[in-house]
Amino acid sequence: VEPEANTGPLCACVGFEDEEPQILMRWLVCSLLFGWVTLIPVILMQPHEERPRQHLFRQYLLKPCMLIMPFWILFWLLDCIAILFEVQILRPFWYFLIVHMIFPAVLAWYLMQLQAADERLVTEQRQSRKAELQKDGSALQPVAVEDPSPTLLREFICANPVALIWIGSVAAIPIVVASFFTPMQTERARLAQGFVNMIYAPLVFFQITLMQVLHNVRFIELPRLYLAAIGLLLSLPCFLIWCFCLMCASRYGRQDQSLVQQQRVDRARDVWEASRPGVAEAEAGAAGG
């Protein structure tokens, strides 16, 4: 039965890809701040044999993690021993630079590659599984689905403002650089990528300032530094950054929702017109006449 003129085309707005690994992506974003503690569970997760999106985590993160994680844990143990026995083993500047900036920088690069690969895989799954259904002769409902959700980029944008400031203070530079050198295919991912750059570009100054402060900190002053960092979160500059991050996250959510709705309508119209070419040509001829 054809729909009425005012109802528009009837299409299914559902994709054929695997489920979205949102929680795993969230743990990976947290690993930029907490390090190997939240990274190990993701790496040790056994991917399902019929879920290719789950295999991407080991495919892109296993080798770099095997390289840096032993040193990550070693530096963490050395820091615990130094604090416990009140003896300086490694200068605070080098510890924070290596553990909280260099290692997260390596991880941030591979996370962006993971996001780009996930985007390509979802697109391929939609095409291949739709072709399989058509090949089997199944009665396939016309499908008009939006671009795949950029899960990792969305987690970077919609993170807790406190966690977002801490992540930006230690990894803003590699996040912006990795985002700049990792092009995304879909319009929805490029929208999220633009907001990631918008949020984390100002936080580059936070990371540079933190490096300058750590360069002048002595080991005996570390407890005071930790207390000062907690107090800094309640200061006016951080409050303004919170407001800016919340504003960007809210604006991204509205624009992403509007884009999804527009893509569904446009693609449903294209699918409906393609399903009845004779009618579409007659309407085009009538409009031309």
mmCIF file of C-alpha atoms in Angstrom, residues 25-282:
data_model
loop_
_atom_site.group_PDB
_atom_site.id
_atom_site.type_symbol
_atom_site.label_atom_id
_atom_site.label_comp_id
_atom_site.label_asym_id
_atom_site.label_seq_id
_atom_site.Cartn_x
_atom_site.Cartn_y
_atom_site.Cartn_z
ATOM 1 C CA MET A 25 35.234 3.452 24.127
ATOM 2 C CA ARG A 26 34.470 5.239 27.397
ATOM 3 C CA TRP A 27 37.024 3.106 29.229
ATOM 4 C CA LEU A 28 39.611 3.939 26.576
ATOM 5 C CA VAL A 29 38.995 7.666 26.998
ATOM 6 C CA CYS A 30 39.423 7.224 30.758
ATOM 7 C CA SER A 31 42.715 5.407 30.147
ATOM 8 C CA LEU A 32 44.233 8.699 28.948
ATOM 9 C CA LEU A 33 43.774 9.888 32.523
ATOM 10 C CA PHE A 34 44.030 6.721 34.640
ATOM 11 C CA GLY A 35 46.504 4.882 32.424
ATOM 12 C CA TRP A 36 46.834 1.131 32.359
ATOM 13 C CA VAL A 37 44.206 0.636 35.081
ATOM 14 C CA THR A 38 41.282 1.104 32.681
ATOM 15 C CA LEU A 39 43.211 -0.009 29.599
ATOM 16 C CA ILE A 40 43.937 -3.594 30.687
ATOM 17 C CA PRO A 41 40.260 -4.711 30.889
ATOM 18 C CA VAL A 42 39.645 -3.587 27.320
ATOM 19 C CA ILE A 43 42.733 -5.377 26.002
ATOM 20 C CA LEU A 44 41.934 -8.575 27.924
ATOM 21 C CA MET A 45 38.336 -8.664 26.674
ATOM 22 C CA GLN A 46 37.747 -11.714 24.492
ATOM 23 C CA PRO A 47 36.080 -10.465 21.281
ATOM 24 C CA HIS A 48 33.134 -12.392 19.911
ATOM 25 C CA GLU A 49 33.978 -14.258 16.740
ATOM 26 C CA GLU A 50 30.939 -12.832 14.937
ATOM 27 C CA ARG A 51 31.457 -9.240 16.098
ATOM 28 C CA PRO A 52 34.169 -7.648 13.906
ATOM 29 C CA ARG A 53 33.852 -4.292 15.700
ATOM 30 C CA GLN A 54 35.100 -5.922 18.907
ATOM 31 C CA HIS A 55 38.192 -7.250 17.120
ATOM 32 C CA LEU A 56 39.308 -3.711 16.279
ATOM 33 C CA PHE A 57 40.384 -3.049 19.878
ATOM 34 C CA ARG A 58 43.048 -5.718 19.870
ATOM 35 C CA GLN A 59 43.917 -5.089 16.248
ATOM 36 C CA TYR A 60 44.826 -1.443 16.884
ATOM 37 C CA LEU A 61 45.755 -1.369 20.586
ATOM 38 C CA LEU A 62 47.362 -4.690 21.465
ATOM 39 C CA LYS A 63 50.811 -4.077 19.950
ATOM 40 C CA PRO A 64 51.314 -0.506 21.249
ATOM 41 C CA CYS A 65 49.996 -1.549 24.656
ATOM 42 C CA MET A 66 52.360 -4.500 24.816
ATOM 43 C CA LEU A 67 55.169 -2.035 24.135
ATOM 44 C CA ILE A 68 54.337 0.762 26.589
ATOM 45 C CA MET A 69 52.294 -0.952 29.308
ATOM 46 C CA PRO A 70 55.242 -2.676 31.090
ATOM 47 C CA PHE A 71 57.018 0.682 31.361
ATOM 48 C CA TRP A 72 53.742 2.320 32.400
ATOM 49 C CA ILE A 73 53.339 -0.118 35.293
ATOM 50 C CA LEU A 74 57.040 0.105 36.187
ATOM 51 C CA PHE A 75 56.939 3.890 36.493
ATOM 52 C CA TRP A 76 53.767 3.630 38.569
ATOM 53 C CA LEU A 77 55.456 1.183 40.963
ATOM 54 C CA LEU A 78 58.514 3.411 41.249
ATOM 55 C CA ASP A 79 56.311 6.364 42.100
ATOM 56 C CA CYS A 80 54.480 4.355 44.775
ATOM 57 C CA ILE A 81 57.802 3.287 46.323
ATOM 58 C CA ALA A 82 59.099 6.857 46.238
ATOM 59 C CA ILE A 83 56.015 8.217 47.990
ATOM 60 C CA LEU A 84 55.943 5.362 50.525
ATOM 61 C CA PHE A 85 59.586 5.693 51.566
ATOM 62 C CA GLU A 86 59.810 9.468 50.928
ATOM 63 C CA VAL A 87 62.784 9.161 48.621
ATOM 64 C CA GLN A 88 63.153 10.636 45.154
ATOM 65 C CA ILE A 89 63.763 7.963 42.519
ATOM 66 C CA LEU A 90 62.775 9.983 39.489
ATOM 67 C CA ARG A 91 62.383 13.699 39.111
ATOM 68 C CA PRO A 92 58.643 14.659 39.176
ATOM 69 C CA PHE A 93 58.888 16.456 35.849
ATOM 70 C CA TRP A 94 60.168 13.386 34.005
ATOM 71 C CA TYR A 95 57.673 11.089 35.727
ATOM 72 C CA PHE A 96 54.664 13.217 34.794
ATOM 73 C CA LEU A 97 56.014 13.868 31.297
ATOM 74 C CA ILE A 98 56.537 10.192 30.508
ATOM 75 C CA VAL A 99 53.611 8.606 32.358
ATOM 76 C CA HIS A 100 50.905 11.245 31.970
ATOM 77 C CA MET A 101 51.819 12.838 28.634
ATOM 78 C CA ILE A 102 54.021 10.691 26.372
ATOM 79 C CA PHE A 103 52.255 7.371 26.986
ATOM 80 C CA PRO A 104 48.765 8.934 26.602
ATOM 81 C CA ALA A 105 50.011 10.638 23.417
ATOM 82 C CA VAL A 106 50.822 7.247 21.876
ATOM 83 C CA LEU A 107 47.450 5.935 22.982
ATOM 84 C CA ALA A 108 45.578 8.980 21.618
ATOM 85 C CA TRP A 109 47.047 8.431 18.151
ATOM 86 C CA TYR A 110 45.904 4.806 17.997
ATOM 87 C CA LEU A 111 42.495 5.713 19.412
ATOM 88 C CA MET A 112 41.912 8.053 16.476
ATOM 89 C CA GLN A 113 42.987 5.330 14.067
ATOM 90 C CA LEU A 114 40.577 2.990 15.837
ATOM 91 C CA GLN A 115 37.727 5.468 15.364
ATOM 92 C CA ALA A 116 38.462 5.837 11.653
ATOM 93 C CA ALA A 117 38.641 2.047 11.226
ATOM 94 C CA ASP A 118 35.374 1.576 13.121
ATOM 95 C CA GLU A 119 33.703 4.078 10.804
ATOM 96 C CA ARG A 120 34.923 2.220 7.709
ATOM 97 C CA LEU A 121 33.910 -1.145 9.136
ATOM 98 C CA VAL A 122 30.359 -0.013 9.921
ATOM 99 C CA THR A 123 29.948 1.313 6.379
ATOM 100 C CA GLU A 124 31.211 -1.960 4.912
ATOM 101 C CA GLN A 125 28.965 -4.032 7.190
ATOM 102 C CA ARG A 126 25.892 -2.090 6.137
ATOM 103 C CA GLN A 127 26.643 -2.587 2.453
ATOM 104 C CA SER A 128 27.641 -6.239 2.657
ATOM 105 C CA ARG A 129 24.766 -7.350 4.885
ATOM 106 C CA LYS A 130 22.222 -5.469 2.822
ATOM 107 C CA ALA A 131 23.616 -7.171 -0.300
ATOM 108 C CA GLU A 132 23.343 -10.579 1.430
ATOM 109 C CA LEU A 133 19.684 -10.004 2.246
ATOM 110 C CA GLN A 134 18.947 -8.924 -1.298
ATOM 111 C CA LYS A 135 20.818 -11.932 -2.679
ATOM 112 C CA ASP A 136 18.751 -14.320 -0.550
ATOM 113 C CA GLY A 137 15.586 -12.902 -2.061
ATOM 114 C CA SER A 138 14.266 -11.656 1.267
ATOM 115 C CA ALA A 139 11.515 -9.034 1.264
ATOM 116 C CA LEU A 140 13.702 -6.168 2.387
ATOM 117 C CA GLN A 141 12.037 -3.054 3.720
ATOM 118 C CA PRO A 142 13.555 0.121 2.210
ATOM 119 C CA VAL A 143 16.270 1.352 4.586
ATOM 120 C CA ALA A 144 17.304 4.955 5.162
ATOM 121 C CA VAL A 145 19.793 5.198 7.990
ATOM 122 C CA GLU A 146 22.043 8.022 9.105
ATOM 123 C CA ASP A 147 25.847 7.973 9.241
ATOM 124 C CA PRO A 148 27.361 5.729 11.909
ATOM 125 C CA SER A 149 27.776 7.280 15.324
ATOM 126 C CA PRO A 150 31.366 8.469 16.054
ATOM 127 C CA THR A 151 31.443 6.813 19.453
ATOM 128 C CA LEU A 152 34.973 7.735 20.500
ATOM 129 C CA LEU A 153 34.712 11.346 19.377
ATOM 130 C CA ARG A 154 31.382 11.667 21.169
ATOM 131 C CA GLU A 155 32.964 10.402 24.383
ATOM 132 C CA PHE A 156 35.708 13.017 24.056
ATOM 133 C CA ILE A 157 33.044 15.720 23.751
ATOM 134 C CA CYS A 158 30.464 14.566 26.302
ATOM 135 C CA ALA A 159 32.832 13.511 29.075
ATOM 136 C CA ASN A 160 32.408 14.830 32.596
ATOM 137 C CA PRO A 161 33.752 18.427 32.632
ATOM 138 C CA VAL A 162 36.164 17.652 35.492
ATOM 139 C CA ALA A 163 37.539 14.608 33.682
ATOM 140 C CA LEU A 164 37.606 16.557 30.429
ATOM 141 C CA ILE A 165 39.828 19.269 31.943
ATOM 142 C CA TRP A 166 42.192 16.658 33.379
ATOM 143 C CA ILE A 167 42.365 14.800 30.068
ATOM 144 C CA GLY A 168 43.003 18.064 28.256
ATOM 145 C CA SER A 169 45.717 19.027 30.749
ATOM 146 C CA VAL A 170 47.725 15.889 29.975
ATOM 147 C CA ALA A 171 46.727 14.957 26.417
ATOM 148 C CA ALA A 172 45.235 17.981 24.622
ATOM 149 C CA ILE A 173 48.178 18.329 22.223
ATOM 150 C CA PRO A 174 48.198 14.695 21.000
ATOM 151 C CA ILE A 175 44.393 14.628 20.757
ATOM 152 C CA VAL A 176 44.319 17.715 18.534
ATOM 153 C CA VAL A 177 47.262 16.515 16.430
ATOM 154 C CA ALA A 178 45.836 13.001 16.010
ATOM 155 C CA SER A 179 42.450 14.437 15.086
ATOM 156 C CA PHE A 180 44.039 16.753 12.527
ATOM 157 C CA PHE A 181 45.963 13.945 10.805
ATOM 158 C CA THR A 182 43.090 11.421 10.880
ATOM 159 C CA PRO A 183 40.465 12.340 8.263
ATOM 160 C CA MET A 184 36.950 11.009 8.767
ATOM 161 C CA GLN A 185 34.716 9.855 5.922
ATOM 162 C CA THR A 186 31.194 10.680 7.066
ATOM 163 C CA GLU A 187 29.640 14.063 7.668
ATOM 164 C CA ARG A 188 28.562 13.075 11.170
ATOM 165 C CA ALA A 189 32.110 12.110 12.178
ATOM 166 C CA ARG A 190 33.529 15.318 10.712
ATOM 167 C CA LEU A 191 31.020 17.309 12.773
ATOM 168 C CA ALA A 192 32.168 15.563 15.954
ATOM 169 C CA GLN A 193 35.804 15.992 14.967
ATOM 170 C CA GLY A 194 35.299 19.732 14.617
ATOM 171 C CA PHE A 195 33.886 19.966 18.130
ATOM 172 C CA VAL A 196 36.755 17.855 19.513
ATOM 173 C CA ASN A 197 39.217 20.345 18.039
ATOM 174 C CA MET A 198 37.122 23.248 19.335
ATOM 175 C CA ILE A 199 37.129 21.915 22.909
ATOM 176 C CA TYR A 200 40.676 20.604 23.213
ATOM 177 C CA ALA A 201 42.520 23.344 21.307
ATOM 178 C CA PRO A 202 42.140 25.848 24.218
ATOM 179 C CA LEU A 203 43.204 23.105 26.651
ATOM 180 C CA VAL A 204 46.582 22.982 24.916
ATOM 181 C CA PHE A 205 47.498 26.038 26.985
ATOM 182 C CA PHE A 206 46.557 24.086 30.124
ATOM 183 C CA GLN A 207 48.949 21.298 29.140
ATOM 184 C CA ILE A 208 51.794 23.716 28.367
ATOM 185 C CA THR A 209 51.203 25.510 31.683
ATOM 186 C CA LEU A 210 51.204 22.216 33.554
ATOM 187 C CA MET A 211 54.508 21.238 31.946
ATOM 188 C CA GLN A 212 56.019 24.566 32.991
ATOM 189 C CA VAL A 213 54.799 24.131 36.574
ATOM 190 C CA LEU A 214 56.063 20.560 36.789
ATOM 191 C CA HIS A 215 59.466 21.631 35.512
ATOM 192 C CA ASN A 216 59.932 23.768 38.632
ATOM 193 C CA VAL A 217 58.402 21.358 41.171
ATOM 194 C CA ARG A 218 60.610 19.489 43.596
ATOM 195 C CA PHE A 219 59.834 16.049 44.979
ATOM 196 C CA ILE A 220 59.156 17.379 48.463
ATOM 197 C CA GLU A 221 56.517 19.732 47.050
ATOM 198 C CA LEU A 222 54.392 17.021 45.433
ATOM 199 C CA PRO A 223 51.752 16.835 48.236
ATOM 200 C CA ARG A 224 51.266 20.588 47.978
ATOM 201 C CA LEU A 225 50.978 20.260 44.199
ATOM 202 C CA TYR A 226 48.224 17.648 44.503
ATOM 203 C CA LEU A 227 46.260 19.844 46.917
ATOM 204 C CA ALA A 228 46.742 22.860 44.669
ATOM 205 C CA ALA A 229 45.455 20.877 41.687
ATOM 206 C CA ILE A 230 42.281 19.990 43.580
ATOM 207 C CA GLY A 231 41.805 23.623 44.568
ATOM 208 C CA LEU A 232 42.383 24.712 40.982
ATOM 209 C CA LEU A 233 39.310 22.756 39.902
ATOM 210 C CA LEU A 234 37.201 25.113 42.036
ATOM 211 C CA SER A 235 38.789 28.270 40.663
ATOM 212 C CA LEU A 236 37.198 30.771 38.279
ATOM 213 C CA PRO A 237 39.276 29.800 35.182
ATOM 214 C CA CYS A 238 38.268 26.157 35.512
ATOM 215 C CA PHE A 239 34.665 27.152 36.087
ATOM 216 C CA LEU A 240 34.733 29.128 32.839
ATOM 217 C CA ILE A 241 36.259 26.162 31.026
ATOM 218 C CA TRP A 242 33.504 23.945 32.448
ATOM 219 C CA CYS A 243 30.860 26.286 31.087
ATOM 220 C CA PHE A 244 32.601 26.374 27.706
ATOM 221 C CA CYS A 245 32.804 22.560 27.535
ATOM 222 C CA LEU A 246 29.157 22.143 28.549
ATOM 223 C CA MET A 247 28.119 24.721 25.968
ATOM 224 C CA CYS A 248 30.071 22.921 23.224
ATOM 225 C CA ALA A 249 28.684 19.523 24.259
ATOM 226 C CA SER A 250 25.129 20.882 24.250
ATOM 227 C CA ARG A 251 25.575 22.519 20.867
ATOM 228 C CA TYR A 252 27.115 19.357 19.435
ATOM 229 C CA GLY A 253 24.180 17.288 20.688
ATOM 230 C CA ARG A 254 21.650 19.593 19.015
ATOM 231 C CA GLN A 255 23.562 19.747 15.730
ATOM 232 C CA ASP A 256 24.126 15.989 15.678
ATOM 233 C CA GLN A 257 20.429 15.343 16.298
ATOM 234 C CA SER A 258 19.453 17.780 13.556
ATOM 235 C CA LEU A 259 21.931 16.156 11.155
ATOM 236 C CA VAL A 260 20.603 12.670 11.903
ATOM 237 C CA GLN A 261 17.017 13.757 11.280
ATOM 238 C CA GLN A 262 17.950 15.516 8.057
ATOM 239 C CA GLN A 263 19.940 12.533 6.776
ATOM 240 C CA ARG A 264 17.061 10.152 7.495
ATOM 241 C CA VAL A 265 14.570 12.357 5.651
ATOM 242 C CA ASP A 266 16.851 12.985 2.654
ATOM 243 C CA ARG A 267 17.898 9.361 2.285
ATOM 244 C CA ALA A 268 14.339 8.109 2.734
ATOM 245 C CA ARG A 269 13.256 10.440 -0.055
ATOM 246 C CA ASP A 270 16.063 9.165 -2.296
ATOM 247 C CA VAL A 271 15.168 5.543 -1.563
ATOM 248 C CA TRP A 272 11.494 6.133 -2.263
ATOM 249 C CA GLU A 273 12.169 7.919 -5.543
ATOM 250 C CA ALA A 274 14.610 5.204 -6.626
ATOM 251 C CA SER A 275 12.025 2.481 -5.889
ATOM 252 C CA ARG A 276 9.560 3.911 -8.448
ATOM 253 C CA PRO A 277 11.614 5.329 -11.315
ATOM 254 C CA GLY A 278 8.677 5.587 -13.726
ATOM 255 C CA VAL A 279 6.693 7.773 -11.381
ATOM 256 C CA ALA A 280 9.741 9.896 -10.602
ATOM 257 C CA GLU A 281 10.418 10.484 -14.318
ATOM 258 C CA ALA A 282 6.768 11.364 -14.963
#
